[in-house]
mmCIF file of C-alpha atoms and ligand atoms in Angstrom:
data_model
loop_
_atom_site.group_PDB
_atom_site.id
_atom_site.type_symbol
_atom_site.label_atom_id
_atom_site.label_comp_id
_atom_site.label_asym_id
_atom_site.label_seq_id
_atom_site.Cartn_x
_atom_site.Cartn_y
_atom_site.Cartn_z
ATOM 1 C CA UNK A 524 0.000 0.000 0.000
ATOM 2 C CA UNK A 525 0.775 3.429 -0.558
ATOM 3 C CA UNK A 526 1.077 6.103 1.551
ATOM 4 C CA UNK A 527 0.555 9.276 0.053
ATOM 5 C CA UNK A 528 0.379 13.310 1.371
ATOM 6 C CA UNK A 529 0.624 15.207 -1.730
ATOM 7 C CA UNK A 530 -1.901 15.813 -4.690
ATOM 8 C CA UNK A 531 0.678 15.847 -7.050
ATOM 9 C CA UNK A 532 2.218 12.494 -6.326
ATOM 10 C CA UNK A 533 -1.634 10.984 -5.590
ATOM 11 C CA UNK A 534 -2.464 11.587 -9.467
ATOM 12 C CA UNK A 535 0.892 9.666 -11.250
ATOM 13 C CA UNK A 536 -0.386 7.142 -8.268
ATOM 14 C CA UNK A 537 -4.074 6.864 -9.321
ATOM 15 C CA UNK A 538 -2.917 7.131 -12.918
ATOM 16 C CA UNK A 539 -0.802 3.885 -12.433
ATOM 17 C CA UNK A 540 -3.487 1.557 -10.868
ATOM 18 C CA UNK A 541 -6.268 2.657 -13.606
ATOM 19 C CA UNK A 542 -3.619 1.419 -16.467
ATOM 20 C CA UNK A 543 -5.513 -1.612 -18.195
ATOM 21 C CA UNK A 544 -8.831 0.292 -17.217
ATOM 22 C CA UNK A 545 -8.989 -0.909 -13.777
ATOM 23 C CA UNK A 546 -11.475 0.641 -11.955
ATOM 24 C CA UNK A 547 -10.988 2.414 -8.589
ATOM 25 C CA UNK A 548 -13.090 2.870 -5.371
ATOM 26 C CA UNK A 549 -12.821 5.917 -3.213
ATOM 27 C CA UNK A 550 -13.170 5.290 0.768
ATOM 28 C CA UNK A 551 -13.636 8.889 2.518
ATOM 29 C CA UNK A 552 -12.421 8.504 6.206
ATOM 30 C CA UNK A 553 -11.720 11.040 9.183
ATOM 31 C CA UNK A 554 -9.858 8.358 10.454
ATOM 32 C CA UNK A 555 -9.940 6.705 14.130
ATOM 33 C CA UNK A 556 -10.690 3.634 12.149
ATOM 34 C CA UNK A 557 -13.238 0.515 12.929
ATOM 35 C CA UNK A 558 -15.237 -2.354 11.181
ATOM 36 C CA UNK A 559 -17.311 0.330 9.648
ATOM 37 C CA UNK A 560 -14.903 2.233 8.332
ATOM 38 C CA UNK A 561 -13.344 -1.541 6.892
ATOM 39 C CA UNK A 562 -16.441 -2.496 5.815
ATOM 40 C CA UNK A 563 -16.646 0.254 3.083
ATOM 41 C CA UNK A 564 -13.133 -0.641 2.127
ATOM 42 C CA UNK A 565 -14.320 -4.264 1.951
ATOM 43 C CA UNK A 566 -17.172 -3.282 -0.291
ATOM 44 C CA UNK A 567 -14.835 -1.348 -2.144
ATOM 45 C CA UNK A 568 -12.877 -4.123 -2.978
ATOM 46 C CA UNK A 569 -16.128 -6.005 -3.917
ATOM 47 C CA UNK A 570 -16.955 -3.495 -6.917
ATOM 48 C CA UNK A 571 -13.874 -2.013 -7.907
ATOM 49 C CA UNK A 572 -10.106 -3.485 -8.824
ATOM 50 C CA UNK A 573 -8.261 -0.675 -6.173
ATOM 51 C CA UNK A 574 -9.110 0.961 -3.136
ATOM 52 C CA UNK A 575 -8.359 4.479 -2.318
ATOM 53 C CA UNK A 576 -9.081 5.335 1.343
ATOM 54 C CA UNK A 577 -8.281 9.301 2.894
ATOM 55 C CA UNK A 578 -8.236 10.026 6.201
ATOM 56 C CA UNK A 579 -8.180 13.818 6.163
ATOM 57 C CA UNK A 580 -10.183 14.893 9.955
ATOM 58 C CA UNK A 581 -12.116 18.248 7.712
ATOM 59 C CA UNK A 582 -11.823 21.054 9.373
ATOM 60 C CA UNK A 583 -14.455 22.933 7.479
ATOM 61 C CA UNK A 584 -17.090 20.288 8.385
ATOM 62 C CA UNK A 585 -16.646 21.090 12.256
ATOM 63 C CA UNK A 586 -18.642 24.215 14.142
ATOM 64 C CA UNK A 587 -16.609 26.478 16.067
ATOM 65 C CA UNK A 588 -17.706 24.508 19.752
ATOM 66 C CA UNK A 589 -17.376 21.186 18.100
ATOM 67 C CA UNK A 590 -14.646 18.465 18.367
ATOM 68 C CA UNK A 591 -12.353 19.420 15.805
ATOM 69 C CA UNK A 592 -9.196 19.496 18.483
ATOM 70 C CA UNK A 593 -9.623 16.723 20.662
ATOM 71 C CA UNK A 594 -11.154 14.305 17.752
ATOM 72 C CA UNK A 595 -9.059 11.341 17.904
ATOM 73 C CA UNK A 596 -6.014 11.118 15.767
ATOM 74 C CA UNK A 597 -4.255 7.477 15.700
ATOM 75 C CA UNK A 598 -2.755 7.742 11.705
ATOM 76 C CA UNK A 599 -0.371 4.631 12.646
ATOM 77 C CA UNK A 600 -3.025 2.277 13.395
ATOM 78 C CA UNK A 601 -5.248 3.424 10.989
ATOM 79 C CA UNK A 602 -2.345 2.925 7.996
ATOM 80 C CA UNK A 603 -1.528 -0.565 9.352
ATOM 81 C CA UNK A 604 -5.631 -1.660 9.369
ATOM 82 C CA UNK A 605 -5.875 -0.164 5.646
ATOM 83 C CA UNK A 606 -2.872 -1.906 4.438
ATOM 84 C CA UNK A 607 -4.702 -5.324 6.248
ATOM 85 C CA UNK A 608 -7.836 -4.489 4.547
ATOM 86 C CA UNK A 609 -5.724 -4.584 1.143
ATOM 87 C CA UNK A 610 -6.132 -0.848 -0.104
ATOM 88 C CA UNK A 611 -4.181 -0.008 -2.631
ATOM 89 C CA UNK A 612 -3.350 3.857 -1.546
ATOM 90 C CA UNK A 613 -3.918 5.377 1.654
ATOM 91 C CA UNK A 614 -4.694 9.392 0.938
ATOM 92 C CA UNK A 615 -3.233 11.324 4.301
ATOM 93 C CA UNK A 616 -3.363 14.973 2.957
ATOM 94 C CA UNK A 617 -3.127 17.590 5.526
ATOM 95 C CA UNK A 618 -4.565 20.906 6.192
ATOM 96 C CA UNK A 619 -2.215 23.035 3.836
ATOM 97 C CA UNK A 620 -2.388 20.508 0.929
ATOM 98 C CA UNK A 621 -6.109 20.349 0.875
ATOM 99 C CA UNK A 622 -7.030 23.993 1.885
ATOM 100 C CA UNK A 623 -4.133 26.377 1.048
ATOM 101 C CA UNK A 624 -3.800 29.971 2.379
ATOM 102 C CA UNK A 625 -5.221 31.231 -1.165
ATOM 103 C CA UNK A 626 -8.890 28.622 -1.461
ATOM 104 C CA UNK A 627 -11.821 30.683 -0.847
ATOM 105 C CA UNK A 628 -14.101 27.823 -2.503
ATOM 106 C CA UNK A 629 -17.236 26.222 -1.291
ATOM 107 C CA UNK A 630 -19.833 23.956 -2.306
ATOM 108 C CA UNK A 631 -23.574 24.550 -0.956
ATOM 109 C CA UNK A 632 -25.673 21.637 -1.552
ATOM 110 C CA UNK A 633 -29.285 23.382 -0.882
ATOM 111 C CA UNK A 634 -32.138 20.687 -0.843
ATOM 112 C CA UNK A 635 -32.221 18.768 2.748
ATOM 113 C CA UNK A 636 -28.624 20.287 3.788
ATOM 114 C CA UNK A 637 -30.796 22.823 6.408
ATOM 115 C CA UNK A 638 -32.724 20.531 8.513
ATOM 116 C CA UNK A 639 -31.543 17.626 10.853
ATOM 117 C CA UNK A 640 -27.767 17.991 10.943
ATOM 118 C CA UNK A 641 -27.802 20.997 9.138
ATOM 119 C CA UNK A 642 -29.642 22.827 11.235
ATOM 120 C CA UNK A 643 -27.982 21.446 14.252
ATOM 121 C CA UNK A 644 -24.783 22.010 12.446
ATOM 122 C CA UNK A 645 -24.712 25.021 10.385
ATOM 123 C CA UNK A 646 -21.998 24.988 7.509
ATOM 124 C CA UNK A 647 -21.208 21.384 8.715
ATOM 125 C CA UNK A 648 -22.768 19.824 4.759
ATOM 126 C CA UNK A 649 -20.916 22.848 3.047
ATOM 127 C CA UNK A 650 -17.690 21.486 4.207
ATOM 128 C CA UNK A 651 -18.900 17.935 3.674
ATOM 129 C CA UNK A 652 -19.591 18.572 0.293
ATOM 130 C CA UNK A 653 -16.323 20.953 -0.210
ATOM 131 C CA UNK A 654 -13.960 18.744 1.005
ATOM 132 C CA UNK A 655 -15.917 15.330 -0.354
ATOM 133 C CA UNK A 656 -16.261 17.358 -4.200
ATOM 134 C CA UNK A 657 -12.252 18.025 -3.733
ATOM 135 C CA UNK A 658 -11.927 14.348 -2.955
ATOM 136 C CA UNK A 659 -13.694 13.478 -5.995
ATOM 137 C CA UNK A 660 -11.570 15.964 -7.896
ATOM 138 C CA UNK A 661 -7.888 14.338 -6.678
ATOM 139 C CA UNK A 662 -8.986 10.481 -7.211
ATOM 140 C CA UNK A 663 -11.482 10.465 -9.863
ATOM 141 C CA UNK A 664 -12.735 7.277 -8.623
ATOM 142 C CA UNK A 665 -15.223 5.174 -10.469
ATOM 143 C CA UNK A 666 -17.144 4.873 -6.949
ATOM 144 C CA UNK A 667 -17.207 5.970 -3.744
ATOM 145 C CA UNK A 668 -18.222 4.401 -0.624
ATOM 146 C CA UNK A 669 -20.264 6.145 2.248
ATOM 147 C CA UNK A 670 -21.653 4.639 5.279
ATOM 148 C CA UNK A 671 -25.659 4.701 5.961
ATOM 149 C CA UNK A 672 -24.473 5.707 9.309
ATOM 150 C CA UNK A 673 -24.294 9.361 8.476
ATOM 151 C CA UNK A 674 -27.391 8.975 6.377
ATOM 152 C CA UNK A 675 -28.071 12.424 5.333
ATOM 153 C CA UNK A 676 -24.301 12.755 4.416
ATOM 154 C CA UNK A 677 -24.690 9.853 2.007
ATOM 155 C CA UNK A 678 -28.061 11.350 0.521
ATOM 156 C CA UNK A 679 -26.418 15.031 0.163
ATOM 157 C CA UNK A 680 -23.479 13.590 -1.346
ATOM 158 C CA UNK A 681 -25.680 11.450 -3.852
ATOM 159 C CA UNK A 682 -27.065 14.876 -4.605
ATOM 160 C CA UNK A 683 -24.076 16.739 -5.400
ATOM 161 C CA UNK A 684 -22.468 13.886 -7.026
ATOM 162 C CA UNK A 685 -25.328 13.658 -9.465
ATOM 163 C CA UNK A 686 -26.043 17.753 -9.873
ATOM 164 C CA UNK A 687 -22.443 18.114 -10.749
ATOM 165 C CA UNK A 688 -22.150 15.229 -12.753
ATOM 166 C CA UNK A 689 -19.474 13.902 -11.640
ATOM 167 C CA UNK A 690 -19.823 10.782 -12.788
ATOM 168 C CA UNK A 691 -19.059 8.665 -9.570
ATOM 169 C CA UNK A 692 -21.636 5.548 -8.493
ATOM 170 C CA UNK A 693 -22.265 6.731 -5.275
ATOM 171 C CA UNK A 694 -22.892 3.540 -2.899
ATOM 172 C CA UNK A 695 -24.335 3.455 0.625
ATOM 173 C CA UNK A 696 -22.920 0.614 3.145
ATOM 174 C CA UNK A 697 -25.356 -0.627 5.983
ATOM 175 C CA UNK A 698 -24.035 0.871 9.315
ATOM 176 C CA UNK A 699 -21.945 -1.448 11.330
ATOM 177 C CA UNK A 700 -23.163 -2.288 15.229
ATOM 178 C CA UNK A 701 -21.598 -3.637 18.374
ATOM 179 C CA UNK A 702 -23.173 -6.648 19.321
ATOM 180 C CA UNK A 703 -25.155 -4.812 21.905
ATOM 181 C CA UNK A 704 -26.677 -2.837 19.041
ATOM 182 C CA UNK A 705 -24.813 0.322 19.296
ATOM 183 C CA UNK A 706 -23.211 2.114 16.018
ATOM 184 C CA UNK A 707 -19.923 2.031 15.703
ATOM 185 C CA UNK A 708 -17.930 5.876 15.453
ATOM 186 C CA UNK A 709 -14.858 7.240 16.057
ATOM 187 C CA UNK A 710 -16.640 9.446 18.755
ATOM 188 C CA UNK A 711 -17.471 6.466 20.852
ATOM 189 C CA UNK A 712 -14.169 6.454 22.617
ATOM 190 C CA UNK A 713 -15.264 9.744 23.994
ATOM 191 C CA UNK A 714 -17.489 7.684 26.581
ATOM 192 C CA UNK A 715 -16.904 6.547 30.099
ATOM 193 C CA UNK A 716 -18.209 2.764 30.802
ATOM 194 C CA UNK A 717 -20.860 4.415 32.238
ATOM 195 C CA UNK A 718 -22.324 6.308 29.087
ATOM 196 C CA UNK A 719 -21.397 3.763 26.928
ATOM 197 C CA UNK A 720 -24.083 1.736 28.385
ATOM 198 C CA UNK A 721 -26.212 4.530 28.448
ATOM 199 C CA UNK A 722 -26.026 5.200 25.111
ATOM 200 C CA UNK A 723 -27.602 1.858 24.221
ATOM 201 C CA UNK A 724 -31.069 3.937 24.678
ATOM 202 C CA UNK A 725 -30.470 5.696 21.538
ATOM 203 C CA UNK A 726 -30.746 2.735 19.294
ATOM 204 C CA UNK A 727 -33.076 1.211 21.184
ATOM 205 C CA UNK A 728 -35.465 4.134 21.078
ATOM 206 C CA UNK A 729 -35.466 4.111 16.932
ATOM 207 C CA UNK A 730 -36.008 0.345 17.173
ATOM 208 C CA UNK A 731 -39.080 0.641 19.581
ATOM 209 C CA UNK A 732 -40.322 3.914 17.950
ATOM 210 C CA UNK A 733 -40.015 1.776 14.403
ATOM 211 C CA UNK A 734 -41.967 -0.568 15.763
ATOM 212 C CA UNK A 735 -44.863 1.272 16.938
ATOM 213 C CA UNK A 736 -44.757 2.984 13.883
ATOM 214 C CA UNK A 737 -45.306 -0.199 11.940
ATOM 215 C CA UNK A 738 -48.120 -0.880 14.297
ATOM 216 C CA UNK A 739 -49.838 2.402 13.094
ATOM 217 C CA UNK A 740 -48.731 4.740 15.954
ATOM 218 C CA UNK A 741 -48.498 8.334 14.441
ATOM 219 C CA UNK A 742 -45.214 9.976 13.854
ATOM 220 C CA UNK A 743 -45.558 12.695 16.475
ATOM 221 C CA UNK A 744 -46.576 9.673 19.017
ATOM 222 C CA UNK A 745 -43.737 7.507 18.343
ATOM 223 C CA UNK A 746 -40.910 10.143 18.158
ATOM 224 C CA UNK A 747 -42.256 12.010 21.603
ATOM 225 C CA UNK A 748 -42.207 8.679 23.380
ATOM 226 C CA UNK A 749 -38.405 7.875 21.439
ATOM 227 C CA UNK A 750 -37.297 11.531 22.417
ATOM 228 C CA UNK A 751 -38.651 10.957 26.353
ATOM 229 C CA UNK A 752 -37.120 6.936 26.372
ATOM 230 C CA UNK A 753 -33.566 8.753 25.317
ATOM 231 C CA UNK A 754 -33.375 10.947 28.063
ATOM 232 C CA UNK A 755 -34.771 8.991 30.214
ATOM 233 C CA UNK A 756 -32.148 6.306 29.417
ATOM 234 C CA UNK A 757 -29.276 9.210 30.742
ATOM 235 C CA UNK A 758 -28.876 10.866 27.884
ATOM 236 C CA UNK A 759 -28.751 15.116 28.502
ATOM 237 C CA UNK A 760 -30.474 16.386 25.464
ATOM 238 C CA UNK A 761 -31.991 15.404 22.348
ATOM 239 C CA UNK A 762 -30.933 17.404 19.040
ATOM 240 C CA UNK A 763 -34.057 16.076 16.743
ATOM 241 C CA UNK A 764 -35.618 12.562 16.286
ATOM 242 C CA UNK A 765 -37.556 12.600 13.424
ATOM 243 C CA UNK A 766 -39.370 10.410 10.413
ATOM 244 C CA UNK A 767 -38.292 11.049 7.154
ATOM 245 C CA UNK A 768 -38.747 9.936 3.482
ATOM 246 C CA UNK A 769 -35.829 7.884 2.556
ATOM 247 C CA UNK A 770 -35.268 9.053 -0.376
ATOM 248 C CA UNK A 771 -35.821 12.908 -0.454
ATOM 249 C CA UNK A 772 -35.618 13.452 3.202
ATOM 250 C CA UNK A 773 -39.092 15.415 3.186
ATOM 251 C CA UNK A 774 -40.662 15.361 6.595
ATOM 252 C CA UNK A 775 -43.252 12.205 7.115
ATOM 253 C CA UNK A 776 -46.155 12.463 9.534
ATOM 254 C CA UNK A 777 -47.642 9.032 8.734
ATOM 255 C CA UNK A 778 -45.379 5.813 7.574
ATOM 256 C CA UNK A 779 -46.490 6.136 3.983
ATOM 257 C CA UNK A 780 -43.117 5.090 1.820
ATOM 258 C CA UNK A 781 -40.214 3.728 2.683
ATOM 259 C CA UNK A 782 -38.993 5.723 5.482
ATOM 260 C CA UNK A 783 -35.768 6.334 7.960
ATOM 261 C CA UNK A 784 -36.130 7.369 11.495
ATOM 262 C CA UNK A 785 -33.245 9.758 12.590
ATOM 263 C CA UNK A 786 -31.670 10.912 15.717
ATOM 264 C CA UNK A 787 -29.266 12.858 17.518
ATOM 265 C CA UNK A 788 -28.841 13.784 21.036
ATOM 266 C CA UNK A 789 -25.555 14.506 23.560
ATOM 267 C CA UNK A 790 -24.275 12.544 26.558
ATOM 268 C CA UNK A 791 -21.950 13.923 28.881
ATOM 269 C CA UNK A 792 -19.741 16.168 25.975
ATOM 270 C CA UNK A 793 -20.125 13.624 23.228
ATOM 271 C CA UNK A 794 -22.843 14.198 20.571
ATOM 272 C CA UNK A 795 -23.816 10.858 18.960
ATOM 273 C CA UNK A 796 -26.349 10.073 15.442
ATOM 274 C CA UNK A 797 -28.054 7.368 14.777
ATOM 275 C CA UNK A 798 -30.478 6.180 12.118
ATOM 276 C CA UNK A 799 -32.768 3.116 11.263
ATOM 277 C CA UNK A 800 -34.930 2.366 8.199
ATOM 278 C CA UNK A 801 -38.636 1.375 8.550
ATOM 279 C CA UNK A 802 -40.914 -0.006 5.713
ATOM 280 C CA UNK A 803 -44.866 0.617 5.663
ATOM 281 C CA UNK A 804 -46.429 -2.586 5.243
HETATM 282 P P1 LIG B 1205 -16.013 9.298 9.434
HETATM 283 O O1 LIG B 1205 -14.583 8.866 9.566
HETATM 284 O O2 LIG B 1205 -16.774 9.273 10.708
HETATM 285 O O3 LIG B 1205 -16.139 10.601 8.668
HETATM 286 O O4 LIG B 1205 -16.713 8.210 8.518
HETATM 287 C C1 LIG B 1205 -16.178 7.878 7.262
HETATM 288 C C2 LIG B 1205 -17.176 7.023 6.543
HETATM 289 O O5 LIG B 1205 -17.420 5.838 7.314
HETATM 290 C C3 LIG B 1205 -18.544 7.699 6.346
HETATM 291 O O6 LIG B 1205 -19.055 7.370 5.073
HETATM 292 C C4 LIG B 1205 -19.355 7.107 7.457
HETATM 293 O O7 LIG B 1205 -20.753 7.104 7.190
HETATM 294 C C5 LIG B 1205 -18.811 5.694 7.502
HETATM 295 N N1 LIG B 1205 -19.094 5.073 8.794
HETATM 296 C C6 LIG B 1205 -18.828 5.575 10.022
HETATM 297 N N2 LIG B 1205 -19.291 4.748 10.976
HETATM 298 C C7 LIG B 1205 -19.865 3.696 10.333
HETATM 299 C C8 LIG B 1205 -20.538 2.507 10.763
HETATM 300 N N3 LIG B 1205 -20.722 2.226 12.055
HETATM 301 N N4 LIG B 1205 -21.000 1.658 9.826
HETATM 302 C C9 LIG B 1205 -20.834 1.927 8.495
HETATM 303 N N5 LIG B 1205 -20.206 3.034 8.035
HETATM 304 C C10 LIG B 1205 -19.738 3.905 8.935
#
């Protein structure tokens, strides 16, 4: 594997594996790996003949009281677990190479960027899309891999990557649990013991809200009683959970078409999303 940190030397790189017309997948990581992170190289490696995978922690995604500082950085471990998952490149760029002094550039999405994350994050999908559009840009893969975990990321990114025409299959990975049920993220190691089992009540409360749901409860029913079970399960606040189309993102009142149930709420200083699909009958 290689280990690249400049955009120069990335392109004879990329330029080298597509010889033959071998087709290349593009894995966009903050790094901090774990199995979810592997599994979209691992479904990379099912679709295309090369991984690329960055780790590039985007500063232009974070708010000014967010995590940007103390977000973990472990770039050894992370190399050694790409090279295991047989990438073919690992991207390391850092702040100066992707954003220097001079780049005043930045991509607004529109659409379903303002509500949910967006609106508990303002900015956060400009520099999602910025930096993920730039990604696209330097690799000019034939796909790229995002996880259903941040499932409005992957459905603004599917929007930008088809407004733009970029030309990139855009392909969403299931999200990847602990046994126990919780999602995996780099922000987990943020928890004590004790909030770590505490934050079971998050997925818990989609899974019991998705079932009430499918036994006709109304939207505003299920998600009050999900909002009131997360709290009550230690949690301090509760950003949004909410019932969307999962497709547009449009607001749902009723389970009418295939939908996704979304949340986000904050424990201790740690500020944890999850998501779950749910079917009408
Ligand atoms: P991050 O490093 O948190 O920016 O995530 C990089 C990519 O990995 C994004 O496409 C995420 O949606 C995806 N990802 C993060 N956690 C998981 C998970 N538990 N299961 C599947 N994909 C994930």
């Amino acid at each position: 594997m290689q280990i690249i940190r400049r955009v120069s030397a990335l392109r004879t790189a990329v330029a080298a594996l597509k010889t033959g017309d071998k087709s290349i997948a593009l894995v966009p990581t903050m790094g901090a790996l774990h199995a979810g992170h592997l599994a979209l190289v691992a479904a990379g490696k099912d679709r295309a003949d090369h991984v690329v995978a960055s780790i590039f922690v985007n500063p232009k995604q974070f708010g000014p009281n967010e995590d940007l500082d103390r977000y973990p950085r472990r770039e050894t471990e992370d190399v050694a677990a790409l090279e295991a998952a047989g990438c073919a490149i690992a991207w390391l760029p850092d702040a100066t190479e992707m954003y220097p002094p001079c780049f005043v550039t930045s991509i607004g999405v529109g659409g379903a960027t303002t509500i949910l994350e967006g609106a508990a994050r303002p900015g956060h999908f400009d520099g999602v899309a910025t930096v993920v559009a730039k990604l696209f840009n330097q690799v000019r893969p034939d796909i790229a891999l995002f996880g259903e975990k941040d499932y409005q990321q992957l459905a603004v990114v599917r929007r930008m990557a088809a407004d733009l025409n970029f030309g990139i299959d855009i392909v969403g990975v299931p999200t990847v649990r602990d046994p126990d049920g919780l999602a995996l993220s780099s922000r987990n190691v943020y928890l004590s013991a004790e909030q770590r089992r505490q934050a079971l009540a998050l997925p818990q409360a989609l899974h019991d809200a998705a079932a009430a749901l499918r036994r006709g409860a109304s939207a505003r029913t299920a998600l009050a009683a999900a909002s009131n079970a997360i709290v009550e399960g230690g949690f301090d606040s509760v950003d949004y959970v909410a019932l969307h189309d999962a497709e547009t993102l449009a607001p749902l009142e009723t389970l009418s078409t295939p939908a996704r149930l979304l949340a986000a709420a904050r424990i201790g200083g740690t500020r944890l999303i999850d998501n779950l699909a749910v079917l009408p009958d």
